[in-house]
Amino acid sequence: MFVDPEKMASRKKLNSFLFTMTSILSISSLFIYVTSVPSRTVTVLPWGNWKTSSPWAGDKECGEFVTRIVKPGTIPSRALASYPGSGNTWIRYLIEGASGIYTGSIFNDKSIASAGHNGELRNFSDGSTILQKTHHRALYVPAYMKYSLEWRTNHIKMFEGRAVVVVRNPFKAILSYWNYISTKSHTASADNNSLLSPKFQDFAFVGINRWYEVISDWLDYGTDVYFVFYEDLQENPVNEIKSLFDHLGMELDPNRLKCIQKHLTGSFERKKHIDENPFSLDHQALFRLVIDLASKRIEEKTGKSLPVQKYTYYKMDTTNVP
């Protein structure tokens, strides 16, 4: 159901009508979008007629919840931007679970869609999904290496400058992306010997540059940018998701949040992790400088800095250095 303010005689009548409707209708069949947070003006989003999925099928308390699209053209495009390996797919699972609305993507990755994230197959700009995945220019493929500043700024303009940027410790994000590059799997891990190869050395140096570029480009050219720090999300997923939706101006069903707390992992999780530090001293020195610069820039813009105290390998480690 979509409420058109022009059909109401006054804002007072509109607010009264919406209050009555949201009091008597189940939140499982509607989603409330706060279009103006300070005045708490609300619009009831219309659901689209398309595929649905049940993120917690079989659970007696949570199995009734479904994820779906909203009517195309309803929600403005907003990027879910990150360096690859930063938990983008996991946060999509949390966002979809919390809201009941699919996230989209510029990639059309069928392996992601097959796990129930059907919004992956939508046109990312059709206004039917809540956020749309992108890795900006960070993919380690020849075509992306050639993309210029003009491409990067135009890419941000496709989302009208709006984004949620997910930032993970680059040491861990680059290792995670290396696993994907080496195995073509979201859950498998690369052979440890590959981390000693010249290709990995180059991959890591390119990776830290691209990691920073995602952050700096959205800071420089974005107009409405919210940062999610992966380590904080990992530590307290429900609180971080609530904070994100407060920024988006969206009210959440507390019962969905309880189900997220009960089912935290989602479909893609690597079981095997690298224990020893695979980064050279040169890598470590450069990464730390870039991390500190990124943290300073984010803090200047948002008032919050990167949680570097939670970053594995952030402190210089000379043990077993290749």
Short mmCIF file of C-alpha atoms in Angstrom, two decimals, residues 11-298:
data_model
loop_
_atom_site.label_atom_id
_atom_site.label_comp_id
_atom_site.label_asym_id
_atom_site.label_seq_id
_atom_site.Cartn_x
_atom_site.Cartn_y
_atom_site.Cartn_z
CA ARG A 11 -0.14 16.98 7.02
CA LYS A 12 -2.07 16.56 10.28
CA LYS A 13 -4.60 14.25 8.64
CA LEU A 14 -1.81 12.35 6.87
CA ASN A 15 0.10 11.73 10.09
CA SER A 16 -3.09 10.71 11.87
CA PHE A 17 -3.99 8.29 9.09
CA LEU A 18 -0.53 6.72 9.01
CA PHE A 19 -0.44 6.34 12.77
CA THR A 20 -3.75 4.49 12.66
CA MET A 21 -2.67 2.26 9.80
CA THR A 22 0.70 1.33 11.28
CA SER A 23 -0.97 0.54 14.58
CA ILE A 24 -3.34 -2.02 13.14
CA LEU A 25 -1.29 -3.59 10.34
CA SER A 26 1.37 -6.24 10.91
CA ILE A 27 4.91 -5.05 10.36
CA SER A 28 5.64 -8.42 8.70
CA SER A 29 3.52 -7.38 5.73
CA LEU A 30 4.58 -3.73 5.58
CA PHE A 31 7.81 -1.81 5.95
CA ILE A 32 7.89 1.73 7.22
CA TYR A 33 10.27 4.12 5.50
CA VAL A 34 11.00 7.34 7.39
CA THR A 35 11.48 9.87 4.63
CA SER A 36 12.22 12.78 6.94
CA VAL A 37 13.83 11.69 10.18
CA PRO A 38 13.53 14.96 12.15
CA SER A 39 9.76 15.26 11.58
CA ARG A 40 9.24 11.46 11.57
CA THR A 41 7.07 11.69 8.44
CA VAL A 42 6.44 8.14 7.28
CA THR A 43 5.42 6.49 4.05
CA VAL A 44 4.31 2.91 3.73
CA LEU A 45 6.44 1.24 1.08
CA PRO A 46 4.60 -0.83 -1.54
CA TRP A 47 5.90 -4.37 -2.00
CA GLY A 48 6.78 -5.52 -5.51
CA ASN A 49 5.43 -8.66 -7.14
CA TRP A 50 8.53 -10.83 -7.59
CA LYS A 51 10.51 -13.70 -6.04
CA THR A 52 10.55 -14.00 -2.27
CA SER A 53 12.89 -15.96 -0.02
CA SER A 54 12.81 -17.14 3.58
CA PRO A 55 16.15 -16.47 5.29
CA TRP A 56 15.26 -18.59 8.32
CA ALA A 57 13.00 -21.27 6.86
CA GLY A 58 12.33 -24.08 9.31
CA ASP A 59 12.79 -21.95 12.41
CA LYS A 60 9.54 -21.92 14.43
CA GLU A 61 10.03 -18.34 15.58
CA CYS A 62 11.62 -16.85 12.46
CA GLY A 63 10.46 -19.01 9.56
CA GLU A 64 7.48 -16.79 8.72
CA PHE A 65 9.68 -13.84 7.73
CA VAL A 66 10.36 -13.35 4.04
CA THR A 67 12.58 -11.08 1.94
CA ARG A 68 11.23 -9.38 -1.18
CA ILE A 69 11.58 -6.36 -3.42
CA VAL A 70 9.64 -3.14 -3.11
CA LYS A 71 7.79 -1.71 -6.10
CA PRO A 72 10.37 -0.51 -8.69
CA GLY A 73 11.05 3.20 -8.46
CA THR A 74 10.33 3.35 -4.73
CA ILE A 75 13.79 3.61 -3.10
CA PRO A 76 16.58 5.85 -4.47
CA SER A 77 19.78 4.03 -5.44
CA ARG A 78 22.41 3.82 -2.70
CA ALA A 79 25.69 1.93 -3.07
CA LEU A 80 26.88 -0.73 -0.66
CA ALA A 81 30.53 -0.13 -1.43
CA SER A 82 33.58 -2.01 -0.20
CA TYR A 83 36.91 -3.47 -1.12
CA PRO A 84 36.34 -7.17 -1.99
CA GLY A 85 36.67 -9.48 1.00
CA SER A 86 35.25 -6.92 3.42
CA GLY A 87 32.11 -8.82 4.39
CA ASN A 88 29.82 -7.22 1.82
CA THR A 89 27.79 -10.41 1.35
CA TRP A 90 27.44 -10.96 5.10
CA ILE A 91 26.21 -7.43 5.71
CA ARG A 92 23.73 -7.90 2.83
CA TYR A 93 22.36 -10.91 4.70
CA LEU A 94 22.01 -8.83 7.87
CA ILE A 95 20.38 -5.91 6.05
CA GLU A 96 17.93 -8.14 4.23
CA GLY A 97 17.12 -10.02 7.43
CA ALA A 98 16.53 -6.80 9.34
CA SER A 99 14.41 -5.05 6.72
CA GLY A 100 12.81 -7.81 4.66
CA ILE A 101 13.94 -5.95 1.52
CA TYR A 102 16.43 -7.39 -0.95
CA THR A 103 19.76 -5.72 -1.59
CA GLY A 104 20.89 -5.40 -5.21
CA SER A 105 24.20 -5.46 -7.03
CA ILE A 106 25.96 -4.26 -10.15
CA PHE A 107 27.41 -7.76 -10.70
CA ASN A 108 24.54 -10.20 -11.30
CA ASP A 109 26.41 -13.00 -9.50
CA LYS A 110 24.31 -16.15 -9.78
CA SER A 111 26.15 -17.86 -6.91
CA ILE A 112 24.98 -15.07 -4.61
CA ALA A 113 21.42 -15.27 -5.94
CA SER A 114 21.36 -19.04 -5.46
CA ALA A 115 21.92 -18.48 -1.73
CA GLY A 116 18.64 -16.55 -1.53
CA HIS A 117 19.86 -13.02 -2.27
CA ASN A 118 17.56 -12.72 -5.27
CA GLY A 119 17.97 -8.96 -5.49
CA GLU A 120 21.35 -9.75 -7.06
CA LEU A 121 19.46 -10.42 -10.31
CA ARG A 122 17.56 -7.12 -10.37
CA ASN A 123 18.56 -4.05 -12.34
CA PHE A 124 20.55 -2.30 -9.62
CA SER A 125 19.11 1.11 -10.50
CA ASP A 126 15.42 0.19 -10.71
CA GLY A 127 14.56 1.35 -7.19
CA SER A 128 13.37 -2.05 -5.97
CA THR A 129 16.27 -2.87 -3.63
CA ILE A 130 17.46 -1.16 -0.49
CA LEU A 131 21.24 -1.01 -1.23
CA GLN A 132 23.30 -2.08 -4.24
CA LYS A 133 26.66 -3.85 -4.00
CA THR A 134 29.70 -2.42 -5.76
CA HIS A 135 33.45 -2.75 -5.30
CA HIS A 136 34.11 0.58 -7.02
CA ARG A 137 37.42 0.13 -8.95
CA ALA A 138 38.86 -2.46 -6.57
CA LEU A 139 38.50 -5.64 -8.62
CA TYR A 140 41.83 -7.24 -9.53
CA VAL A 141 41.11 -7.57 -13.26
CA PRO A 142 42.83 -5.88 -16.22
CA ALA A 143 39.82 -3.81 -17.29
CA TYR A 144 39.45 -2.20 -13.87
CA MET A 145 43.13 -1.28 -13.78
CA LYS A 146 42.52 1.04 -16.73
CA TYR A 147 39.56 2.89 -15.21
CA SER A 148 40.30 6.57 -14.72
CA LEU A 149 39.24 9.15 -12.15
CA GLU A 150 36.46 10.11 -14.56
CA TRP A 151 35.12 6.54 -14.42
CA ARG A 152 35.31 6.54 -10.62
CA THR A 153 33.43 9.82 -10.23
CA ASN A 154 30.81 8.76 -12.78
CA HIS A 155 30.38 5.50 -10.88
CA ILE A 156 29.61 7.45 -7.72
CA LYS A 157 27.20 9.68 -9.66
CA MET A 158 25.24 6.56 -10.71
CA PHE A 159 24.20 6.34 -7.05
CA GLU A 160 23.77 10.15 -6.83
CA GLY A 161 26.58 10.21 -4.27
CA ARG A 162 24.75 8.01 -1.76
CA ALA A 163 26.54 5.06 -0.17
CA VAL A 164 27.08 2.81 2.78
CA VAL A 165 30.81 2.07 2.73
CA VAL A 166 31.95 -1.09 4.51
CA VAL A 167 35.56 -0.93 5.75
CA ARG A 168 37.46 -3.96 6.98
CA ASN A 169 41.04 -4.28 8.22
CA PRO A 170 42.88 -4.35 4.86
CA PHE A 171 45.24 -7.09 6.02
CA LYS A 172 42.25 -9.39 6.45
CA ALA A 173 40.23 -8.07 3.50
CA ILE A 174 43.12 -8.55 1.07
CA LEU A 175 43.72 -12.08 2.33
CA SER A 176 40.02 -12.84 1.94
CA TYR A 177 39.99 -11.48 -1.60
CA TRP A 178 43.14 -13.49 -2.41
CA ASN A 179 41.29 -16.61 -1.29
CA TYR A 180 38.48 -15.79 -3.72
CA ILE A 181 40.85 -14.91 -6.58
CA SER A 182 42.74 -18.18 -6.07
CA THR A 183 39.76 -20.51 -5.58
CA LYS A 184 36.83 -18.75 -7.31
CA SER A 185 34.83 -19.65 -4.20
CA HIS A 186 33.24 -17.51 -1.49
CA THR A 187 34.03 -20.15 1.16
CA ALA A 188 37.25 -21.99 0.13
CA SER A 189 40.78 -20.94 1.11
CA ALA A 190 43.93 -20.64 -1.00
CA ASP A 191 47.00 -22.81 -0.49
CA ASN A 192 49.35 -21.18 2.02
CA ASN A 193 52.27 -21.54 -0.42
CA SER A 194 50.55 -19.13 -2.81
CA LEU A 195 51.11 -16.37 -0.26
CA LEU A 196 54.85 -16.60 -0.92
CA SER A 197 54.45 -16.00 -4.65
CA PRO A 198 55.44 -12.80 -6.49
CA LYS A 199 51.82 -12.58 -7.68
CA PHE A 200 50.58 -12.27 -4.11
CA GLN A 201 53.22 -9.64 -3.35
CA ASP A 202 51.94 -7.54 -6.25
CA PHE A 203 48.33 -8.31 -5.34
CA ALA A 204 48.86 -6.97 -1.82
CA PHE A 205 50.50 -3.73 -3.00
CA VAL A 206 47.72 -3.10 -5.54
CA GLY A 207 45.13 -4.13 -2.96
CA ILE A 208 46.07 -1.58 -0.31
CA ASN A 209 45.92 1.17 -2.93
CA ARG A 210 42.45 0.07 -4.06
CA TRP A 211 41.28 -0.34 -0.45
CA TYR A 212 42.19 3.28 0.25
CA GLU A 213 40.75 4.47 -3.06
CA VAL A 214 37.27 3.14 -2.18
CA ILE A 215 37.36 5.19 1.02
CA SER A 216 38.93 8.37 -0.37
CA ASP A 217 36.76 8.53 -3.51
CA TRP A 218 33.52 8.27 -1.55
CA LEU A 219 34.79 10.84 0.95
CA ASP A 220 35.78 13.22 -1.85
CA TYR A 221 32.91 12.76 -4.30
CA GLY A 222 30.04 11.26 -2.30
CA THR A 223 27.24 13.42 -0.92
CA ASP A 224 25.59 11.12 1.63
CA VAL A 225 28.04 8.51 2.91
CA TYR A 226 27.76 6.28 5.98
CA PHE A 227 30.64 4.09 7.14
CA VAL A 228 30.27 0.62 8.62
CA PHE A 229 33.37 -0.83 10.25
CA TYR A 230 33.44 -4.59 9.79
CA GLU A 231 35.15 -5.30 13.13
CA ASP A 232 32.50 -3.33 15.04
CA LEU A 233 29.78 -5.13 13.07
CA GLN A 234 31.37 -8.46 13.91
CA GLU A 235 31.48 -7.56 17.59
CA ASN A 236 27.89 -6.31 17.86
CA PRO A 237 25.90 -7.00 14.67
CA VAL A 238 22.46 -6.00 15.91
CA ASN A 239 23.53 -2.63 17.34
CA GLU A 240 25.50 -1.77 14.20
CA ILE A 241 22.59 -2.69 11.94
CA LYS A 242 20.25 -0.59 14.07
CA SER A 243 22.63 2.37 13.76
CA LEU A 244 22.77 1.93 9.99
CA PHE A 245 18.99 1.93 9.68
CA ASP A 246 18.74 4.96 11.95
CA HIS A 247 20.93 6.73 9.40
CA LEU A 248 18.73 5.49 6.56
CA GLY A 249 15.63 6.64 8.44
CA MET A 250 14.00 3.23 8.54
CA GLU A 251 12.14 1.61 11.39
CA LEU A 252 12.84 -2.07 12.04
CA ASP A 253 10.74 -4.88 13.43
CA PRO A 254 12.29 -5.92 16.79
CA ASN A 255 11.33 -9.53 16.09
CA ARG A 256 13.45 -9.54 12.97
CA LEU A 257 16.39 -8.24 15.00
CA LYS A 258 15.91 -11.11 17.45
CA CYS A 259 16.06 -13.53 14.53
CA ILE A 260 19.27 -11.93 13.27
CA GLN A 261 20.79 -12.38 16.72
CA LYS A 262 19.77 -16.04 16.54
CA HIS A 263 21.11 -16.57 12.99
CA LEU A 264 24.22 -14.43 12.60
CA THR A 265 26.37 -16.12 9.98
CA GLY A 266 24.48 -16.18 6.68
CA SER A 267 25.40 -18.47 3.77
CA PHE A 268 29.02 -17.52 3.03
CA GLU A 269 31.63 -18.14 5.71
CA ARG A 270 35.17 -19.44 5.33
CA LYS A 271 35.89 -22.25 7.76
CA LYS A 272 39.67 -22.19 7.35
CA HIS A 273 41.69 -19.10 8.19
CA ILE A 274 45.39 -18.25 7.82
CA ASP A 275 47.15 -18.19 11.18
CA GLU A 276 50.64 -16.92 10.34
CA ASN A 277 51.35 -13.41 9.11
CA PRO A 278 51.97 -13.67 5.35
CA PHE A 279 52.88 -10.00 4.85
CA SER A 280 56.41 -8.74 4.34
CA LEU A 281 57.85 -5.90 6.42
CA ASP A 282 57.40 -3.60 3.42
CA HIS A 283 53.73 -4.59 3.23
CA GLN A 284 53.22 -4.01 6.92
CA ALA A 285 54.87 -0.58 6.93
CA LEU A 286 52.89 0.60 3.91
CA PHE A 287 49.59 -0.82 5.13
CA ARG A 288 49.94 0.88 8.49
CA LEU A 289 50.63 4.27 6.88
CA VAL A 290 47.60 3.90 4.61
CA ILE A 291 45.36 2.70 7.46
CA ASP A 292 46.35 5.72 9.59
CA LEU A 293 45.67 8.11 6.71
CA ALA A 294 42.27 6.54 6.01
CA SER A 295 41.34 6.65 9.69
CA LYS A 296 42.28 10.33 9.93
CA ARG A 297 40.25 11.22 6.85
CA ILE A 298 37.19 9.29 8.00
#
